[in-house]
Coordinates of C-alpha atoms (C1' of nucleotides) in Angstrom, one line a residue:
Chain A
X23 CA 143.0 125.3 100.3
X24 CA 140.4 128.1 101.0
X25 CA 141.2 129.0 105.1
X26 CA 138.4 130.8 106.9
X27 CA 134.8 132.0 105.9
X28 CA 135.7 134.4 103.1
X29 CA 135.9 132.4 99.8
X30 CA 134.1 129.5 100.8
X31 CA 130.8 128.5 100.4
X32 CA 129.3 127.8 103.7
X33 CA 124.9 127.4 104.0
X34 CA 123.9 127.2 107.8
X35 CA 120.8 126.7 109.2
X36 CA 119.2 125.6 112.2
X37 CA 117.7 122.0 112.6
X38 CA 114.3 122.0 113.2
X39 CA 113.8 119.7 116.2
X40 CA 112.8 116.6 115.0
X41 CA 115.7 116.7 112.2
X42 CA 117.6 113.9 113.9
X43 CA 115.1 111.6 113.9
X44 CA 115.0 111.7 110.2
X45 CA 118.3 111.8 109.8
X46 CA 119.7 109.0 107.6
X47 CA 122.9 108.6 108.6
X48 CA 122.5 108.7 112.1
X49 CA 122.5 104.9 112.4
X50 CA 126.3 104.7 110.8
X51 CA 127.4 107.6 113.9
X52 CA 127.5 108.0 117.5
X53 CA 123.8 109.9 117.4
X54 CA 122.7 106.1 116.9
X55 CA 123.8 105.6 121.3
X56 CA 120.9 108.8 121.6
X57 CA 117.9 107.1 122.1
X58 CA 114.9 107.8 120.2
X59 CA 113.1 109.9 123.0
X60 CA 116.6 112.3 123.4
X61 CA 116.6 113.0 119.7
X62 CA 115.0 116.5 120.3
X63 CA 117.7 117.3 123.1
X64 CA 120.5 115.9 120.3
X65 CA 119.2 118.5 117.4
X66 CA 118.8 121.5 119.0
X67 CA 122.6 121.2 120.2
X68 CA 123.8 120.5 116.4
X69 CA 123.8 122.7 112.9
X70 CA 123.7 121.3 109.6
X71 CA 126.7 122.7 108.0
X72 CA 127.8 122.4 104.4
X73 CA 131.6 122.8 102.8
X74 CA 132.5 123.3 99.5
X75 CA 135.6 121.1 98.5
X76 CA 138.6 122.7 99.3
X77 CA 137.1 124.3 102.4
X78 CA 139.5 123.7 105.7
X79 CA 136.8 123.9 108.5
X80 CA 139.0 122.5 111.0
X81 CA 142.5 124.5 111.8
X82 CA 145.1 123.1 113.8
X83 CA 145.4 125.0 116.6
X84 CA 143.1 127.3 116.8
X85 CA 140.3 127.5 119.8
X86 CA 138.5 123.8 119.4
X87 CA 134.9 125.5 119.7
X88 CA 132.9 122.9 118.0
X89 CA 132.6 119.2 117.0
X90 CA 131.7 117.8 113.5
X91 CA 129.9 114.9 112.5
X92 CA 130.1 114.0 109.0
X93 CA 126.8 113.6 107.0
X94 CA 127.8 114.0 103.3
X95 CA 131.5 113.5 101.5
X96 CA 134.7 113.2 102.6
X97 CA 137.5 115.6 104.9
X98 CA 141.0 114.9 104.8
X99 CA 142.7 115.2 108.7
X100 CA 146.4 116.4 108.5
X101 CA 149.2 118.1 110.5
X102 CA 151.6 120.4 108.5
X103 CA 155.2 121.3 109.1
X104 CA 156.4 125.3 108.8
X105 CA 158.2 124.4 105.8
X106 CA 154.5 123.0 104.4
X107 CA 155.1 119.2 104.6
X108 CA 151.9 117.5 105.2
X109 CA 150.9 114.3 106.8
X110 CA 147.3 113.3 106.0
X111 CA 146.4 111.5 109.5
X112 CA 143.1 109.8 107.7
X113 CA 139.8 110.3 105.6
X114 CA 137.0 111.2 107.4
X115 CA 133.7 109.5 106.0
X116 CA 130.0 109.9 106.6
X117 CA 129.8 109.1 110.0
X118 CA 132.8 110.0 111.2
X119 CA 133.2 112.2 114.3
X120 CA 135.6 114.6 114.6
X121 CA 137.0 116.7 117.2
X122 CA 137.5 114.3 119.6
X123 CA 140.2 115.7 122.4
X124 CA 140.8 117.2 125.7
X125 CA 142.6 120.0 124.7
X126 CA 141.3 123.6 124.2
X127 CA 142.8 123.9 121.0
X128 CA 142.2 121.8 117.9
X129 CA 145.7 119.8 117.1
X130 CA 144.5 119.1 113.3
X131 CA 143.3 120.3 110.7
X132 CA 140.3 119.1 108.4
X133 CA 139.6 120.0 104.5
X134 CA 136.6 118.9 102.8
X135 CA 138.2 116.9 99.4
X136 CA 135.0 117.1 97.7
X137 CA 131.9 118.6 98.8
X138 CA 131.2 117.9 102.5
X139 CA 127.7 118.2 105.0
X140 CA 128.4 118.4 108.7
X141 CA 126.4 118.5 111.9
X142 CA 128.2 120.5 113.8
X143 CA 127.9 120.5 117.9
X144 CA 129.1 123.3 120.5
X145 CA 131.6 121.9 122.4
X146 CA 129.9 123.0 125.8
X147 CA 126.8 121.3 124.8
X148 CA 127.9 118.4 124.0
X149 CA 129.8 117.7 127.1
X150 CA 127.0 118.8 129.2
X151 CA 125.2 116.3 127.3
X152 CA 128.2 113.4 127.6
X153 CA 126.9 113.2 131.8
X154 CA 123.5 112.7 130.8
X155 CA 124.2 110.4 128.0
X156 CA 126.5 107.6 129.5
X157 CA 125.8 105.5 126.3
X158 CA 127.4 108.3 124.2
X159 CA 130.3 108.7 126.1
X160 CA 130.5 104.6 125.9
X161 CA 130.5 105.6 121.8
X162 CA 132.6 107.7 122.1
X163 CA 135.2 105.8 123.9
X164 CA 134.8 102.8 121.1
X165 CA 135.0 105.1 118.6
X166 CA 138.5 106.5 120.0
X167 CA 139.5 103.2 120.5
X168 CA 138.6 102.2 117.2
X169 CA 140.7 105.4 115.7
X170 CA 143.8 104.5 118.3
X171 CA 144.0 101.0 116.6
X172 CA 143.9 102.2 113.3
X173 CA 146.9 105.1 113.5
X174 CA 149.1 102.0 114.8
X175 CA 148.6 100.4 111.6
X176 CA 148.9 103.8 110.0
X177 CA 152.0 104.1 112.3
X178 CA 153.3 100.6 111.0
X179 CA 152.7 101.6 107.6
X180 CA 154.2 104.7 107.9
X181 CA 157.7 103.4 110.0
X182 CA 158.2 100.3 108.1
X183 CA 156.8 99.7 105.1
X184 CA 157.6 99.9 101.8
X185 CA 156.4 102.0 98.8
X186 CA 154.6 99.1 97.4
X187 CA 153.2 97.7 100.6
X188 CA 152.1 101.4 101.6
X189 CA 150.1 101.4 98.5
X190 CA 148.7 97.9 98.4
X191 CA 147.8 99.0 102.1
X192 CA 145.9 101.7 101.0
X193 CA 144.1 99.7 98.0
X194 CA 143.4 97.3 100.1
X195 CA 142.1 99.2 103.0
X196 CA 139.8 100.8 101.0
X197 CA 138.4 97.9 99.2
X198 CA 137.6 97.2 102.9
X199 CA 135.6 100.0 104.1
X200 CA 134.1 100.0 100.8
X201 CA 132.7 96.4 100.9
X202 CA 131.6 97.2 104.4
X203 CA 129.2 99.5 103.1
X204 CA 128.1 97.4 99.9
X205 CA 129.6 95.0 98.4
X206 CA 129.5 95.5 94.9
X207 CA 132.6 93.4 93.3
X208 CA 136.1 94.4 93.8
X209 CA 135.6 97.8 92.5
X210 CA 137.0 100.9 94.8
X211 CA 137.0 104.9 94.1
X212 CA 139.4 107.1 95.4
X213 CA 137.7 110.8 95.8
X214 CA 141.0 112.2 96.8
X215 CA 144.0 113.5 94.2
X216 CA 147.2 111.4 94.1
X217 CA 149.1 114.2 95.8
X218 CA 146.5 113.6 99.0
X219 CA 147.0 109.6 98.8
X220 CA 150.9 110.3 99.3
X221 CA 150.5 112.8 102.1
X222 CA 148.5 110.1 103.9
X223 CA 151.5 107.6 102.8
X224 CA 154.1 109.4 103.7
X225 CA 155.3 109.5 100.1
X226 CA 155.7 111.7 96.6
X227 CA 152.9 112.1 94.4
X228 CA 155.5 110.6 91.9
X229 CA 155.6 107.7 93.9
X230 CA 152.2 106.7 94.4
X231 CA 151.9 107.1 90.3
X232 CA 154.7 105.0 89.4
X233 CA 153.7 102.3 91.8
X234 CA 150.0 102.3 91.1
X235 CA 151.3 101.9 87.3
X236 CA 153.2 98.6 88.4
X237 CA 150.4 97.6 90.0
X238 CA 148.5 97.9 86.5
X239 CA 151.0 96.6 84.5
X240 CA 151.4 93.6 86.3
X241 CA 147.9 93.0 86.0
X242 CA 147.1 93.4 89.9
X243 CA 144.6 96.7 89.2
X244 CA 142.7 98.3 86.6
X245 CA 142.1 102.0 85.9
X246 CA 138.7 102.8 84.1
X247 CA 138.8 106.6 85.0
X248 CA 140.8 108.5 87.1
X249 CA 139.3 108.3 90.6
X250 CA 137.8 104.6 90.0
X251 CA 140.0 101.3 90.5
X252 CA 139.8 97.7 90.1
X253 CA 141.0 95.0 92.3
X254 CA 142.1 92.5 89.2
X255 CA 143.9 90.1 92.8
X256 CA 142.4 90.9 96.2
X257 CA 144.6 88.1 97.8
X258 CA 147.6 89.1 96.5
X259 CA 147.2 92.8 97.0
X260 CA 146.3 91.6 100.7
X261 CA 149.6 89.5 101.2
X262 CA 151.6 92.5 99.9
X263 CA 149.9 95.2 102.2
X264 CA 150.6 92.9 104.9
X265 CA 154.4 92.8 104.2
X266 CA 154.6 89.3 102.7
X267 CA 156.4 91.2 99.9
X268 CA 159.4 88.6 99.4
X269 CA 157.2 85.5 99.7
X270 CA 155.1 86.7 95.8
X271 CA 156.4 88.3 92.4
Chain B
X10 CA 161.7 88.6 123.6
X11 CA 160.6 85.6 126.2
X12 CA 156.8 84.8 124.8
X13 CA 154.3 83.6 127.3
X14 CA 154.8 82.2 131.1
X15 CA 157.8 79.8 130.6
X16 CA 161.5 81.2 131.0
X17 CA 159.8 84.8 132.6
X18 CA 159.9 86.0 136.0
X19 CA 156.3 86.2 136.5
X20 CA 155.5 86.9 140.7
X21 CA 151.5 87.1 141.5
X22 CA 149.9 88.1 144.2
X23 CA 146.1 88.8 145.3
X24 CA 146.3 92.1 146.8
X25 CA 144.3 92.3 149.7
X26 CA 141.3 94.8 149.6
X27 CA 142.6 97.8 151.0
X28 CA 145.9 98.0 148.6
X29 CA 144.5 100.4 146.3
X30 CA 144.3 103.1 148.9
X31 CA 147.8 103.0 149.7
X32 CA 148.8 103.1 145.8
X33 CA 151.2 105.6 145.5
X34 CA 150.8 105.5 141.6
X35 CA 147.5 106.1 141.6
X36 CA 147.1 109.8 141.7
X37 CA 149.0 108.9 138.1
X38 CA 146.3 107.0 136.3
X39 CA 143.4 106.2 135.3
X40 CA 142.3 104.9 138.9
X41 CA 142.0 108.3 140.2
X42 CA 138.9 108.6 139.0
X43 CA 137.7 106.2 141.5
X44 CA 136.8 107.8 144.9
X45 CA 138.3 106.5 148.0
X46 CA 135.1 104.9 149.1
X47 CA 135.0 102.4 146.1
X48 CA 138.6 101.4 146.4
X49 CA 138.4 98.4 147.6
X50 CA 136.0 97.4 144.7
X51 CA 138.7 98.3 142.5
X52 CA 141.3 96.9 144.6
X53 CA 139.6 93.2 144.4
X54 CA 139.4 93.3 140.4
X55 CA 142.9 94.2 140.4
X56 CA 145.9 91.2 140.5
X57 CA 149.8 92.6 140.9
X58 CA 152.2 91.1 138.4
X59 CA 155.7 91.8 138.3
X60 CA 157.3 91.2 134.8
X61 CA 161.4 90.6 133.5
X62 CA 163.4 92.7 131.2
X63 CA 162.4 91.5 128.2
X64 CA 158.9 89.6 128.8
X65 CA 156.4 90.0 126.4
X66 CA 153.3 90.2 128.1
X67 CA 150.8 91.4 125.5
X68 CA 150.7 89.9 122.7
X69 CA 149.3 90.8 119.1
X70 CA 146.1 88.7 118.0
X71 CA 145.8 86.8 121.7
X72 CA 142.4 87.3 123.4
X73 CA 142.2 90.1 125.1
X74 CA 141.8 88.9 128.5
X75 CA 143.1 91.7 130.6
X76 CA 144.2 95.4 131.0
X77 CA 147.3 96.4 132.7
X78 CA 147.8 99.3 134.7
X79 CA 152.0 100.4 134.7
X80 CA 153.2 100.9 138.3
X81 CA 157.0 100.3 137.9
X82 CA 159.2 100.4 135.3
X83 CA 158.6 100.9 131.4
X84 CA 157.4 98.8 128.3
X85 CA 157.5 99.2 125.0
X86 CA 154.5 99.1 123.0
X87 CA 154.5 97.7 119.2
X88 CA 153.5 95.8 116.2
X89 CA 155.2 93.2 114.0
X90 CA 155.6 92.1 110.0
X91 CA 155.0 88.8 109.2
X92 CA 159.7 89.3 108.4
X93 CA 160.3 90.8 111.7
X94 CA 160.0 94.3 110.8
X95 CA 158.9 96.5 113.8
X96 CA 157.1 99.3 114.9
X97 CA 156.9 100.7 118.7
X98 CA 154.1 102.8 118.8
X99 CA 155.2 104.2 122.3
X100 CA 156.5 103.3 125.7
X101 CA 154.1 103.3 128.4
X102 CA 155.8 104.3 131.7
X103 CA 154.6 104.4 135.1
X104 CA 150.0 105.0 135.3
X105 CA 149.7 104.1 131.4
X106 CA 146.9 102.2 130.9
X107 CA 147.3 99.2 128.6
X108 CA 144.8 97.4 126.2
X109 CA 142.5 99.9 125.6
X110 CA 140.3 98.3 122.6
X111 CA 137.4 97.3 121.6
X112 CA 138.4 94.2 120.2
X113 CA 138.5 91.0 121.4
X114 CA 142.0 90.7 120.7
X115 CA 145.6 92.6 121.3
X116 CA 145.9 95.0 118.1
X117 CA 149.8 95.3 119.3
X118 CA 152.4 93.7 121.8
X119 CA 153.8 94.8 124.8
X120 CA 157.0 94.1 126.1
X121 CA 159.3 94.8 129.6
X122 CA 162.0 97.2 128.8
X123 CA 163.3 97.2 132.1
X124 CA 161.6 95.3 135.1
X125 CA 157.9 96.5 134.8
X126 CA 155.4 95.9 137.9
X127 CA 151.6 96.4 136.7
X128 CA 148.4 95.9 137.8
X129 CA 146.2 93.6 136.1
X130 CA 142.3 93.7 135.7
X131 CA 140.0 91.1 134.1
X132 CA 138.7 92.6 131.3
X133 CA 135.2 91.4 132.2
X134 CA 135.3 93.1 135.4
X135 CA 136.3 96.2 134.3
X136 CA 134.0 96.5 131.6
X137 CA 131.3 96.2 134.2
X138 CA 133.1 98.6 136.8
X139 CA 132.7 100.8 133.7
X140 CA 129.0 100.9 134.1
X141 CA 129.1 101.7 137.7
X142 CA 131.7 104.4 137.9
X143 CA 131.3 106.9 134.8
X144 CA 133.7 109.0 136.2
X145 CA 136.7 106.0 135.1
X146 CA 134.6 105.9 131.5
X147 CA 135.2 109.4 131.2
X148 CA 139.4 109.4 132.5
X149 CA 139.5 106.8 129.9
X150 CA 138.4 108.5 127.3
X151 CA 140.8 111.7 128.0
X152 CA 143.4 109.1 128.0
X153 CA 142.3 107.6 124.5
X154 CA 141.8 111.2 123.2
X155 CA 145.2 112.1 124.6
X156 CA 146.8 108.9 123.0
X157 CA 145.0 109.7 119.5
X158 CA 146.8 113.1 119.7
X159 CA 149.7 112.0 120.3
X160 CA 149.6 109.5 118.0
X161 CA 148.9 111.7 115.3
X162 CA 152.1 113.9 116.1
X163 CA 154.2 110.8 115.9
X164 CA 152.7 109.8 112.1
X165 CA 153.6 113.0 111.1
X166 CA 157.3 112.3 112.4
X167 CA 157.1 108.7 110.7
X168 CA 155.8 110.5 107.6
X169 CA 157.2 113.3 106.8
X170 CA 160.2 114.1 109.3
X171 CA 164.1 113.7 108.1
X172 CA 166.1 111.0 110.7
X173 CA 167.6 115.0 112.4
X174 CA 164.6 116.1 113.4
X175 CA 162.9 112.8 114.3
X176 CA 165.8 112.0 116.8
X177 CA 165.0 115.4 117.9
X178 CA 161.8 115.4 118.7
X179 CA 162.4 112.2 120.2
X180 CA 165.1 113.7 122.6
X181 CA 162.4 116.8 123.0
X182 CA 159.4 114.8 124.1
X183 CA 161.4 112.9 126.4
X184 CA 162.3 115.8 128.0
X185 CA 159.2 117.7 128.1
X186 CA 157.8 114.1 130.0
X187 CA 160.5 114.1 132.3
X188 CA 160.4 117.7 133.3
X189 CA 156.6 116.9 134.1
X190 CA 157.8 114.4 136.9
X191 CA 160.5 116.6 138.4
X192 CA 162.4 119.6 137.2
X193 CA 166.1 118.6 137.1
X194 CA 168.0 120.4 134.5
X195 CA 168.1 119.4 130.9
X196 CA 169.7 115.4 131.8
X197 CA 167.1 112.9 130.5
X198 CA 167.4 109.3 130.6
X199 CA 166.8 106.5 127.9
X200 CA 165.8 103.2 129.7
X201 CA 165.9 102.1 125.5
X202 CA 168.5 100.8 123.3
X203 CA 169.4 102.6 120.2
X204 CA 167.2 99.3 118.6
X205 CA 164.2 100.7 120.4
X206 CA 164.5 104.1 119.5
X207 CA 165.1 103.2 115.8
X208 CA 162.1 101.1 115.6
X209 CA 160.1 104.0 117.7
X210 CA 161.7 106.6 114.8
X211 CA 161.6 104.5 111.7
X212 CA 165.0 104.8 111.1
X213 CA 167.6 102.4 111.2
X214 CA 170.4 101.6 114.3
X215 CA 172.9 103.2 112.9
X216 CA 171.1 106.4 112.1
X217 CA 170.2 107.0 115.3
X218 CA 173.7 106.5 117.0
X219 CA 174.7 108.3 113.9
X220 CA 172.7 111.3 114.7
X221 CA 173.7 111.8 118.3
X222 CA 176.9 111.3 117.7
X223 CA 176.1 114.5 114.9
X224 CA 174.3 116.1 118.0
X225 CA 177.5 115.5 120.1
X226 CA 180.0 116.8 117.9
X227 CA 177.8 120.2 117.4
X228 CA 177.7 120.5 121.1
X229 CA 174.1 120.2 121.1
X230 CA 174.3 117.5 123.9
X231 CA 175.9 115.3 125.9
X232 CA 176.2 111.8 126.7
X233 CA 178.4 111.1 130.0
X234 CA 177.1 107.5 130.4
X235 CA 175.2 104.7 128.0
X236 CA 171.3 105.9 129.0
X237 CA 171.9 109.1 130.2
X238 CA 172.0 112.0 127.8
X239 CA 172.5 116.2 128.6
X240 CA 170.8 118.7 126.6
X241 CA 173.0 121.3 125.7
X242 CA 171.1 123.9 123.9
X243 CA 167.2 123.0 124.2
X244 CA 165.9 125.9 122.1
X245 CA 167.8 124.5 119.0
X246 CA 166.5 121.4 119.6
X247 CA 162.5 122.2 119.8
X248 CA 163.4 124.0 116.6
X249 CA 164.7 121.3 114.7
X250 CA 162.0 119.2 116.0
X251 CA 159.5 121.4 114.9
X252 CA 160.8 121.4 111.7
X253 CA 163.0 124.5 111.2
X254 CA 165.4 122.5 110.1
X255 CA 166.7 125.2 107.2
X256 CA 166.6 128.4 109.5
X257 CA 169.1 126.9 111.6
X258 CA 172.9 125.8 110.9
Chain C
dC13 C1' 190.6 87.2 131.2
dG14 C1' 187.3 86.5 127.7
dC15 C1' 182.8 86.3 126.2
dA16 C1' 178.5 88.8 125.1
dC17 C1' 176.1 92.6 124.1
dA18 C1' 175.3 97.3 122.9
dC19 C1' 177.0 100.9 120.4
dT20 C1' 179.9 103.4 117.0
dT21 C1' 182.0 104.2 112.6
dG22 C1' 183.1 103.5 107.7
dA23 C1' 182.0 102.4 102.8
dA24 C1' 178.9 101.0 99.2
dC25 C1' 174.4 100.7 97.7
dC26 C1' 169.5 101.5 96.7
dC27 C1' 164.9 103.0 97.2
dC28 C1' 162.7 106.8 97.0
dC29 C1' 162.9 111.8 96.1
dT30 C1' 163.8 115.7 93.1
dC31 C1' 163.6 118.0 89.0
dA32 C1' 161.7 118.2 84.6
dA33 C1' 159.1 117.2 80.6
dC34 C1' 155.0 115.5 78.9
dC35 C1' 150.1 113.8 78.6
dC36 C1' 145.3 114.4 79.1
dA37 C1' 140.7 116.1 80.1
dA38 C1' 138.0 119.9 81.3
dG39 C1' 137.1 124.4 81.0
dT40 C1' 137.1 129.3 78.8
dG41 C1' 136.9 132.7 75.6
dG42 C1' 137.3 134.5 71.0
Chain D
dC22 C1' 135.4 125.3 66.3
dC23 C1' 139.9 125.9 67.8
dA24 C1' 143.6 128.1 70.7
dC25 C1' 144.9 128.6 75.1
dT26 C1' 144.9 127.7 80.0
dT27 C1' 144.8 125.1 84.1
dG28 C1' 145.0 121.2 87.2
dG29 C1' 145.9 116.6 87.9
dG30 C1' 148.4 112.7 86.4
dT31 C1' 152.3 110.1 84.2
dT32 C1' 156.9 109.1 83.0
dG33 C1' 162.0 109.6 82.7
dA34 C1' 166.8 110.8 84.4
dG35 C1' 169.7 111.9 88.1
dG36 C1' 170.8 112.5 92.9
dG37 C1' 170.8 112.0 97.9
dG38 C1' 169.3 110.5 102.6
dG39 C1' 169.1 106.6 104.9
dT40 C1' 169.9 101.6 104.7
dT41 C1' 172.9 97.7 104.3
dC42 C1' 176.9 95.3 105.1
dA43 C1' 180.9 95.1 107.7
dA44 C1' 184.5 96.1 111.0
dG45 C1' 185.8 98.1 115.2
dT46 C1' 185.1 100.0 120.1
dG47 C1' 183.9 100.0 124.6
dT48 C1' 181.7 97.9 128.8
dG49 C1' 179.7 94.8 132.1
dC50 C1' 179.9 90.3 134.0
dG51 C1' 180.9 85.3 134.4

DNA sequence: CGCACACTTGAACCCCCTCAACCCAAGTGG
DNA sequence: CCACTTGGGTTGAGGGGGTTCAAGTGTGCG
């Protein structure tokens, strides 16, 4: 909830040249369409930037100045009413690039939900870079494509589904993303609070408790700790999120 | 809803090489980033195709063999549950460029509205114009960065919005885009049914007619024919699309 | 004229929200 | 060690915005 530079913990320093060659995560983001050669060009345009959780480094509508490249944690990406409704837009993991737009002024905002490390790239430089670099404009373009696709499903979620089929959505999309990255069982954490996972469902925090409950009591999930689930039934967790609600208990 | 080639009014015709250059869309989309000199490259990739009311001529989960470029007309773009439930993600209207993806198949469906004329391109051959002019890679990805905004107005509308202010904003983007085109007073036109608009908003039929005729009785607008509607008192309405809905009676 | 289709309007219902109480774990300080 | 606080989560009871079901109203077109 922390706005601005005051409260927040923020460590900056500049990356020695060869930093992105060392980088470990630059395989998983658009740095990997830089080839090895450009990496030098690539790190003296970024900044390692941290976040503590809570930080919003990202305000909607204020001068879009820099982009952000995810290296550590997790940012949530939201729009707010005047009234303070919020609508969490997605999660942005490591990797993720963020800041992608034509207009002058960011039309998001971003929060770090637990504690978050950033490259972070000046604007200018980085479209002066885009004409040199056709293959990261190509990456670019995927990865935009990539984020269209997902808000329609977010969009379908969001304008036609259910409570429960929001939620098995959400199970079940991260079960997804995590398996993508290891696949270690059917076992899925949630770093965000419940209050954040009904902001990105369009739902109430009451909501998202009472159905995950359901979910538990019926045997479909199991709760170890607060932030950790189990996938008891993958399959029919999948049938539900994809709206074949009437055809299963 | 006629699927595939049978029972649609499908006309095709090559266009012969200098067609492009007397596009009088063009200006309006993407191809603009092409220079004049390399038009008739883009003009023998490109296949007119006129489409009925009602054809459905991208469908969710085909193969992606093409990308359509809107000269004429409007279509509705959206996504299905497996019981019929459905989400438009947009209307594409005259230069929208459809099937922007990386995947190898339609993420969504697009259907005529009204009688839609388009241009076609093989997907192969665009993806290899791509190479050769970066200035079209680059207009595409304003476009995709311009859709993901948008996009992420309209989830917070689908999440968090009440059905006044949705079929507000609705009635206030349409008239922002028509003002764009030509300035004409506050008169907007809806080339929708009240079906379209309610799967657009997330609402129901009978909301939306419900709400306008709300709108109607305030004397917020007008409707003197079927499509056609008159805003009455714009400032209210960017307000209660915003969200101000309490500050105002 | 009469059918089809889109839209409007009314009444009853229900899913989710609102409001409220309570639980639980992790500090924190005496 | 315990009392107290705080933040996140759960659970219950009641209410409301939007849906569902149903009937009625144009309006274009054969």
């Amino acid at each position: 909830m922390t706005v601005g530079s005051p409260n927040a913990i923020v460590i900056i320093k500049t990356r020695p040249a060869d930093t992105c060659s060392h980088c470990d995560v630059r395989h998983r983001s658009v740095c990997s369409a830089i080839d090895a050669e450009d990496l030098s060009r690539l790190a003296s345009a970024a900044v390692q930037q941290q976040f503590a959780k809570g930080h919003v480094f990202i305000e909607e509508g204020q001068p879009a100045h820099d982009f952000f490249n995810i290296t550590r944690g997790t940012a949530k990406l939201f729009k707010t009413l005047p009234d303070g409704r919020q609508q969490i837009t997605g999660f942005a993991g490591v990797g993720h690039f963020l800041g992608l737009a034509v207009s002058e002024t960011y039309s998001f905002s971003a929060e770090a939900i637990e504690p978050v490390g950033t490259c972070r790239f000046s604007r200018a430089k980085l479209l002066t870079m885009l004409g040199d670099f056709p293959a990261l404009e190509k990456r670019l373009l995927e990865t935009a494509c990539n984020e269209l696709v997902a808000a329609q499903e977010q969009m379908l979620l969001l304008g036609r589904k259910t409570a429960r089929e929001r939620v098995a959505s959400f199970l079940a999309g991260r079960l997804q993303e995590t398996e993508h990255g290891e696949t270690k069982g059917d076992s899925i954490s949630l770093p965000m609070t419940r209050a954040e996972i009904a902001d990105y469902l369009g739902l109430t925090i009451e909501t998202v408790s009472r159905t995950l409950s359901k979910f538990k009591a019926d045997g479909r999930i199991a709760t170890p700790s607060r932030d950790g689930v189990i996938i008891l039934d993958p399959h029919w967790l999948s049938e539900v999120a994809a709206g074949h609600e009437s055809a299963l208990a």
